[in-house]
Coordinates of C-alpha atoms in Angstrom, one line a residue:
M126 CA 0.0 -0.1 0.0
T127 CA 1.4 3.4 -1.0
T128 CA 1.7 5.8 2.1
N129 CA 3.4 8.6 0.3
H130 CA 5.6 9.7 3.0
D131 CA 7.7 12.8 2.4
V132 CA 11.4 12.1 2.2
V133 CA 14.2 14.3 3.6
V134 CA 18.1 14.3 3.5
T135 CA 19.4 14.4 7.0
G136 CA 23.2 13.3 6.2
L137 CA 25.8 13.7 3.5
G138 CA 29.0 11.9 3.0
A139 CA 31.4 12.0 0.3
T140 CA 35.2 11.1 -0.9
T141 CA 36.1 12.7 -4.3
P142 CA 39.0 13.9 -6.4
L143 CA 38.5 17.2 -4.8
G144 CA 38.3 16.3 -1.2
G145 CA 38.1 13.6 1.4
D146 CA 34.8 14.8 2.7
V147 CA 31.7 16.9 1.6
A148 CA 32.8 20.2 2.9
T149 CA 36.2 20.1 1.3
T150 CA 34.7 18.8 -2.1
W151 CA 32.1 21.7 -1.9
D152 CA 34.7 24.4 -1.1
A153 CA 37.0 23.2 -4.0
L154 CA 34.1 23.2 -6.5
L155 CA 33.2 26.7 -5.6
A156 CA 36.9 27.8 -5.7
G157 CA 37.1 26.4 -9.2
R158 CA 39.6 23.8 -8.5
S159 CA 40.3 20.7 -10.7
G160 CA 40.6 17.0 -9.4
V161 CA 42.2 16.0 -12.7
S162 CA 46.0 15.2 -12.9
T163 CA 48.4 13.0 -14.6
N164 CA 48.0 9.3 -14.0
N165 CA 51.5 8.0 -12.9
M166 CA 50.5 4.4 -12.7
D167 CA 53.2 2.1 -14.0
W168 CA 50.7 0.4 -16.3
V169 CA 50.0 3.4 -18.3
E170 CA 53.6 3.4 -19.5
R171 CA 53.7 -0.6 -19.8
F172 CA 50.7 -0.7 -22.1
D173 CA 51.3 2.7 -23.9
L174 CA 48.0 3.8 -23.1
P175 CA 46.6 6.9 -24.9
V176 CA 45.0 8.3 -21.9
R177 CA 47.5 9.4 -19.1
I178 CA 45.3 11.5 -17.0
A179 CA 42.6 10.7 -14.4
A180 CA 40.6 12.2 -11.3
Q181 CA 42.0 10.2 -8.5
L182 CA 41.0 10.7 -4.9
A183 CA 42.3 13.6 -3.0
V184 CA 42.6 11.6 0.2
D185 CA 43.7 7.8 -0.3
P186 CA 41.3 5.6 1.7
T187 CA 44.2 3.9 3.4
E188 CA 45.0 7.1 5.0
V189 CA 41.5 7.0 6.6
L190 CA 40.5 3.4 7.2
P191 CA 42.5 1.1 9.7
R192 CA 45.0 -1.1 8.0
V193 CA 43.5 -4.4 8.5
E194 CA 40.1 -3.2 7.3
A195 CA 41.4 -1.6 4.5
R196 CA 43.1 -4.8 3.2
R197 CA 40.0 -6.7 3.4
L198 CA 38.0 -4.4 1.2
D199 CA 38.2 -3.5 -2.5
R200 CA 39.0 0.3 -3.2
S201 CA 35.3 0.8 -4.3
E202 CA 34.2 -0.7 -0.8
Q203 CA 36.7 1.4 1.0
V204 CA 35.3 4.7 -0.5
A205 CA 31.7 3.5 0.4
M206 CA 32.6 2.9 3.9
I207 CA 34.2 6.4 4.2
A208 CA 31.4 8.3 2.8
A209 CA 28.7 6.2 4.5
R210 CA 30.4 6.8 7.9
E211 CA 30.5 10.4 7.3
A212 CA 26.9 10.7 6.4
W213 CA 25.6 8.5 9.2
K214 CA 27.7 10.8 11.6
D215 CA 26.3 13.9 9.9
A216 CA 22.7 12.7 10.3
G217 CA 23.3 12.4 14.0
H218 CA 22.3 8.6 14.1
S219 CA 23.8 6.0 16.7
D220 CA 22.8 2.6 17.3
D221 CA 19.6 3.1 19.0
T222 CA 18.1 6.0 16.9
V223 CA 16.6 3.7 14.5
D224 CA 15.0 0.2 14.5
K225 CA 17.3 -1.8 12.5
D226 CA 14.3 -3.6 10.9
R227 CA 13.4 -0.2 9.5
L228 CA 16.8 0.6 8.2
A229 CA 17.8 0.0 4.6
V230 CA 21.0 0.4 2.7
I231 CA 21.2 1.0 -1.2
V232 CA 24.7 1.6 -2.7
G233 CA 25.0 1.5 -6.5
T234 CA 28.2 0.9 -8.5
G235 CA 28.8 0.7 -12.4
I236 CA 31.8 -1.7 -12.3
G237 CA 32.4 -2.9 -8.8
G238 CA 35.6 -4.6 -7.7
A239 CA 37.5 -4.3 -10.8
M240 CA 40.8 -3.7 -9.2
T241 CA 40.5 -7.0 -7.0
L242 CA 39.5 -9.1 -10.0
L243 CA 42.6 -7.6 -11.7
N244 CA 45.0 -8.0 -8.8
Q245 CA 43.8 -11.5 -8.0
D246 CA 44.1 -12.8 -11.7
D247 CA 47.7 -11.4 -11.7
L248 CA 48.5 -13.4 -8.4
L249 CA 46.9 -16.7 -9.7
E250 CA 48.8 -16.3 -13.0
E251 CA 52.3 -15.5 -11.4
H252 CA 52.2 -17.6 -8.2
G253 CA 49.3 -20.1 -8.3
L254 CA 46.1 -20.7 -6.1
R255 CA 47.7 -20.4 -2.6
K256 CA 48.3 -16.6 -3.0
V257 CA 44.7 -15.8 -4.1
S258 CA 42.9 -14.2 -1.1
P259 CA 39.8 -16.0 0.2
L260 CA 38.1 -12.7 0.3
T261 CA 38.3 -12.3 -3.4
V262 CA 34.7 -12.8 -4.4
P263 CA 33.3 -10.5 -1.6
M264 CA 35.9 -8.1 -2.6
L265 CA 35.0 -8.1 -6.4
M266 CA 31.2 -8.4 -6.3
P267 CA 29.3 -5.4 -7.3
N268 CA 27.1 -5.6 -4.3
G269 CA 30.2 -5.4 -2.0
P270 CA 29.9 -1.8 -1.2
A271 CA 26.3 -2.0 -0.3
A272 CA 26.8 -5.2 1.8
H273 CA 29.6 -3.7 3.9
V274 CA 27.7 -0.5 4.4
G275 CA 24.6 -2.7 5.4
L276 CA 26.9 -4.7 7.9
E277 CA 28.3 -1.4 9.4
F278 CA 24.9 -0.2 10.4
K279 CA 23.2 -3.6 11.0
A280 CA 20.4 -2.6 8.4
R281 CA 17.7 -5.3 8.1
A282 CA 14.9 -3.7 6.0
G283 CA 17.1 -4.5 2.9
V284 CA 20.4 -4.2 1.3
H285 CA 20.4 -3.4 -2.4
A286 CA 22.9 -2.7 -5.2
P287 CA 21.6 -1.1 -8.3
V288 CA 24.1 -1.6 -11.2
S289 CA 23.1 0.9 -14.0
A290 CA 26.3 2.2 -15.2
C291 CA 26.9 5.8 -14.7
A292 CA 23.2 6.0 -13.5
S293 CA 23.7 3.7 -10.5
G294 CA 24.3 6.1 -7.6
A295 CA 21.3 8.2 -8.6
E296 CA 19.0 5.1 -9.2
A297 CA 20.1 4.0 -5.5
L298 CA 18.7 7.4 -4.3
A299 CA 15.5 6.9 -6.4
W300 CA 15.2 3.3 -4.8
A301 CA 15.5 4.7 -1.5
W302 CA 12.8 7.2 -2.2
R303 CA 10.5 4.5 -3.2
M304 CA 11.2 2.3 0.0
I305 CA 10.5 5.3 2.3
R306 CA 7.4 6.4 0.4
T307 CA 5.9 2.9 0.4
G308 CA 6.6 2.5 4.1
E309 CA 9.1 -0.3 3.6
A310 CA 11.9 1.7 5.7
D311 CA 12.1 4.8 7.9
V312 CA 15.6 5.5 7.0
V313 CA 17.7 4.5 3.9
V314 CA 21.5 4.8 3.6
A315 CA 21.9 5.3 -0.2
G316 CA 24.3 6.6 -2.8
G317 CA 27.1 5.3 -5.3
A318 CA 30.7 4.1 -5.1
E319 CA 33.4 3.6 -7.8
A320 CA 37.2 3.1 -7.9
C321 CA 38.2 1.5 -11.0
I322 CA 41.1 3.6 -12.4
C323 CA 43.0 0.6 -13.7
A324 CA 44.3 -0.8 -17.0
I325 CA 41.4 -2.6 -18.2
P326 CA 38.8 0.1 -18.0
V327 CA 40.9 2.7 -19.2
A328 CA 42.1 0.7 -22.2
G329 CA 38.4 -0.1 -22.9
F330 CA 37.0 3.2 -22.8
S331 CA 40.0 4.3 -24.8
Q332 CA 39.4 1.9 -27.6
A333 CA 35.6 3.3 -27.5
R334 CA 37.1 6.8 -27.9
T335 CA 34.9 8.1 -25.1
M336 CA 37.8 9.6 -23.0
S337 CA 39.7 12.8 -23.4
T338 CA 43.2 12.5 -24.6
R339 CA 44.2 16.1 -23.4
N340 CA 47.3 14.6 -21.6
D341 CA 49.3 17.8 -21.5
E342 CA 46.6 19.8 -19.8
P343 CA 45.0 17.4 -17.2
E344 CA 43.1 20.3 -15.4
K345 CA 41.5 21.4 -18.6
A346 CA 40.5 18.1 -19.9
S347 CA 37.2 17.7 -18.8
R348 CA 35.2 20.4 -20.7
P349 CA 31.3 19.9 -20.4
F350 CA 29.6 21.8 -22.9
D351 CA 32.7 23.4 -24.4
T352 CA 33.3 23.3 -28.3
G353 CA 36.8 21.9 -27.6
R354 CA 35.6 18.7 -25.6
D355 CA 37.0 15.5 -26.7
G356 CA 35.7 13.1 -23.9
F357 CA 35.4 12.2 -20.3
V358 CA 38.1 11.8 -17.5
L359 CA 37.7 8.7 -15.5
G360 CA 37.4 9.4 -11.8
E361 CA 36.9 7.6 -8.5
G362 CA 35.1 8.4 -5.4
A363 CA 31.7 7.8 -3.4
G364 CA 28.8 9.9 -2.4
I365 CA 26.2 8.7 0.3
M366 CA 23.1 10.3 1.8
V367 CA 21.0 9.4 4.9
L368 CA 17.3 9.6 3.7
E369 CA 14.4 9.4 6.1
R370 CA 10.6 9.7 6.5
A371 CA 10.0 13.3 7.2
D372 CA 8.1 12.8 10.2
F373 CA 10.5 10.3 11.7
A374 CA 13.3 12.8 11.3
A375 CA 11.3 15.6 12.8
A376 CA 10.4 13.4 15.8
R377 CA 14.1 13.0 16.6
G378 CA 15.0 16.6 15.8
A379 CA 17.3 15.9 13.1
K380 CA 18.8 18.6 10.9
V381 CA 17.4 18.6 7.3
Y382 CA 19.3 19.5 4.0
G383 CA 16.2 19.4 1.8
R384 CA 13.6 17.1 0.3
L385 CA 14.2 14.6 -2.3
A386 CA 10.8 15.4 -3.6
G387 CA 10.4 13.3 -6.6
I388 CA 12.2 11.0 -8.9
G389 CA 12.0 9.6 -12.4
T390 CA 13.7 6.6 -14.3
S391 CA 13.3 5.4 -18.0
S392 CA 15.3 3.7 -20.6
D393 CA 16.3 4.8 -24.0
G394 CA 15.8 1.4 -25.8
Y395 CA 18.2 2.9 -28.4
H396 CA 22.1 2.0 -28.2
I397 CA 24.5 0.3 -25.6
T398 CA 26.7 3.4 -25.1
A399 CA 25.2 6.2 -27.2
P400 CA 22.2 8.5 -25.8
D401 CA 19.2 9.0 -28.2
P402 CA 20.2 12.2 -29.7
E403 CA 16.6 13.4 -29.5
G404 CA 16.6 13.1 -25.7
T405 CA 13.4 11.3 -25.7
G406 CA 14.1 8.8 -22.8
Q407 CA 16.0 11.4 -20.6
A408 CA 13.1 13.9 -21.0
R409 CA 10.6 11.3 -19.9
A410 CA 12.7 10.7 -16.7
I411 CA 12.9 14.3 -16.0
S412 CA 9.2 14.8 -16.5
A413 CA 8.6 11.9 -14.2
A414 CA 10.7 13.4 -11.5
L415 CA 8.7 16.7 -11.8
R416 CA 5.3 14.7 -11.8
T417 CA 6.2 12.7 -8.8
A418 CA 7.4 15.7 -6.8
G419 CA 4.3 17.7 -7.7
L420 CA 6.4 20.4 -9.6
D421 CA 5.6 22.3 -12.6
P422 CA 8.6 22.9 -14.8
S423 CA 8.4 26.6 -14.1
D424 CA 9.3 25.7 -10.6
V425 CA 12.7 24.5 -11.5
G426 CA 15.4 27.0 -11.5
H427 CA 18.4 24.7 -11.8
V428 CA 19.6 21.4 -13.5
N429 CA 22.8 19.8 -12.3
C430 CA 23.7 18.1 -15.6
H431 CA 25.1 14.6 -16.1
A432 CA 27.1 16.1 -19.0
T433 CA 30.3 14.1 -19.1
S434 CA 32.2 16.3 -21.7
T435 CA 31.4 13.9 -24.8
P436 CA 30.4 15.4 -28.1
V437 CA 27.1 13.7 -28.5
G438 CA 26.0 13.4 -24.9
D439 CA 26.1 16.8 -23.7
V440 CA 24.0 18.3 -26.3
A441 CA 21.5 15.2 -26.1
E442 CA 20.9 16.3 -22.5
T443 CA 20.2 20.0 -23.2
V444 CA 17.7 18.7 -25.8
A445 CA 16.0 16.6 -23.1
I446 CA 16.0 19.4 -20.7
R447 CA 14.4 21.9 -23.2
K448 CA 11.7 19.2 -23.9
A449 CA 10.9 18.4 -20.2
I450 CA 11.6 21.8 -18.4
G451 CA 12.0 24.6 -21.0
D452 CA 14.7 27.1 -21.7
H453 CA 14.8 28.9 -18.2
P454 CA 16.6 26.6 -16.0
V455 CA 20.4 27.5 -15.0
L456 CA 22.7 24.6 -15.8
N457 CA 26.0 23.5 -14.4
A458 CA 28.2 20.2 -14.8
P459 CA 30.5 19.2 -12.0
K460 CA 32.2 16.7 -14.0
G461 CA 34.6 19.6 -15.4
A462 CA 36.1 19.7 -11.9
L463 CA 35.4 16.0 -10.6
G464 CA 35.9 14.1 -13.7
H465 CA 33.3 11.1 -14.3
L466 CA 32.9 8.9 -11.1
L467 CA 30.7 6.5 -13.0
G468 CA 28.5 4.7 -10.6
A469 CA 29.2 7.4 -8.1
A470 CA 28.6 10.4 -10.2
G471 CA 24.8 10.7 -9.8
A472 CA 25.1 10.5 -5.9
V473 CA 28.1 12.8 -5.5
E474 CA 26.2 15.3 -7.9
G475 CA 23.1 14.9 -5.9
I476 CA 24.9 16.1 -3.0
V477 CA 26.1 19.2 -4.9
T478 CA 22.5 19.8 -6.0
L479 CA 21.3 19.9 -2.3
L480 CA 24.1 22.2 -1.3
S481 CA 23.4 24.4 -4.3
I482 CA 19.7 24.7 -2.9
R483 CA 20.9 25.0 0.8
D484 CA 23.5 27.8 0.0
G485 CA 21.8 29.6 -2.9
V486 CA 24.8 29.3 -5.2
I487 CA 25.5 27.2 -8.2
P488 CA 29.2 26.2 -8.9
Q489 CA 30.9 27.1 -12.4
T490 CA 31.3 24.6 -14.9
L491 CA 35.1 24.4 -15.1
N492 CA 36.9 24.8 -18.4
L493 CA 33.8 26.3 -20.3
D494 CA 35.6 28.7 -22.5
N495 CA 33.5 28.5 -25.7
L496 CA 29.7 27.3 -25.1
D497 CA 28.6 24.7 -27.9
P498 CA 26.1 26.8 -30.0
A499 CA 24.0 23.6 -30.1
V500 CA 23.4 23.8 -26.1
E501 CA 21.2 27.1 -26.4
L502 CA 20.8 27.2 -22.6
D503 CA 22.2 29.1 -19.8
V504 CA 25.3 27.4 -18.2
V505 CA 27.2 28.8 -15.4
A506 CA 30.8 29.5 -16.4
G507 CA 33.5 31.5 -14.9
E508 CA 32.6 31.8 -11.3
P509 CA 29.7 30.4 -9.2
R510 CA 26.2 32.2 -9.4
K511 CA 24.0 33.2 -6.5
V512 CA 20.5 32.2 -7.0
K513 CA 17.6 31.4 -4.9
L514 CA 16.1 28.1 -5.8
E515 CA 12.7 26.5 -5.1
A516 CA 13.6 23.4 -6.9
A517 CA 16.4 21.9 -8.7
V518 CA 16.8 18.6 -10.9
N519 CA 19.8 16.4 -10.9
D520 CA 20.3 14.1 -14.1
A521 CA 22.2 11.0 -14.2
F522 CA 22.3 8.7 -17.4
G523 CA 24.3 5.4 -18.2
F524 CA 25.5 3.1 -20.8
G525 CA 22.7 1.0 -21.8
G526 CA 20.1 3.8 -22.0
H527 CA 19.6 4.2 -18.1
N528 CA 18.1 7.4 -17.2
V529 CA 17.6 8.8 -13.7
A530 CA 16.3 12.3 -12.5
L531 CA 16.1 13.5 -9.2
A532 CA 13.9 16.5 -7.9
F533 CA 15.2 18.4 -4.9
T534 CA 13.5 21.2 -3.1
P535 CA 14.4 23.1 0.1
A536 CA 13.8 21.7 3.6

């Protein structure tokens, strides 16, 4: 039975190429800093890869986690744990603030434990069976980040792991919204995690010609909406939110960042990697988010775009925005600074969207020197823009035609 509870966000956590927590990441975004740098891993030279840049974590997880714990987790699980602990603490929760039967965890990932899989295969090839870790499967499975976060907080209402490519983190938030709205949970820890800056993904994306090769200017490589864009920059990180039933949060006196007012999901049915250039599926997801939020397109003042810095994808998204919302929203694209965090992108950028509403400021899109004339919308560039927002939408799209839109409103 649908109960239609309001869903509020009470805690935020992140670790990104711009900072080891939410506050540092947000400050760096507003300051116009880039998280992209030269990738000095030895395999870049060994395989003569054409892409030699990446958006690597600002703070290595091994500097944060206890040594024994870090060794037992894949890097994607490490970042999920760091972000989840920050969000849980930020929400003011403890062991007795929520019935564990009413607590759920949903953490998505696009690829999962790629580093573990590759490292363990190397050990097997070079040294044989006895060197392979008995924790290999729990470390490489895509539900690993969700499972470990669920164990951390003893969640028993459900632990889920959407795997929807670059829409995974946003889909986790959408799934959390549904669980609270239908009365399945009072509190959901949700978001996305990704850490796969390793040889196979970089080689594969390179062969697909989806990544920037601006190796001589790493900080300028990710250029959403710019006429000089030539592909995305692979990044890593995690973003986690604590979402709650509004009356439950109010009863415990929790601070509230804002409302996840509505969500929309759809699929393109068009191509495994390319978006529908007409933006039809993306527009349906955005329209659904507004409908479930009870918003009119005129209410939306800002769209935090998925815009990855690919020639086709950036323009297709703006076509969808114009169809679903109109010409009036102010746009930005955090991937200019963060790179593309794949399965974590939608969750981290959902946090950015919420903070834009809270602080009344939209970060600039980094490296936007010459706006593509096909965009035909107002994109923040040069410096942050102060604006009062009554509603904002966060877009997230993924290979396979996965589309997710999240509508946020103030507390």
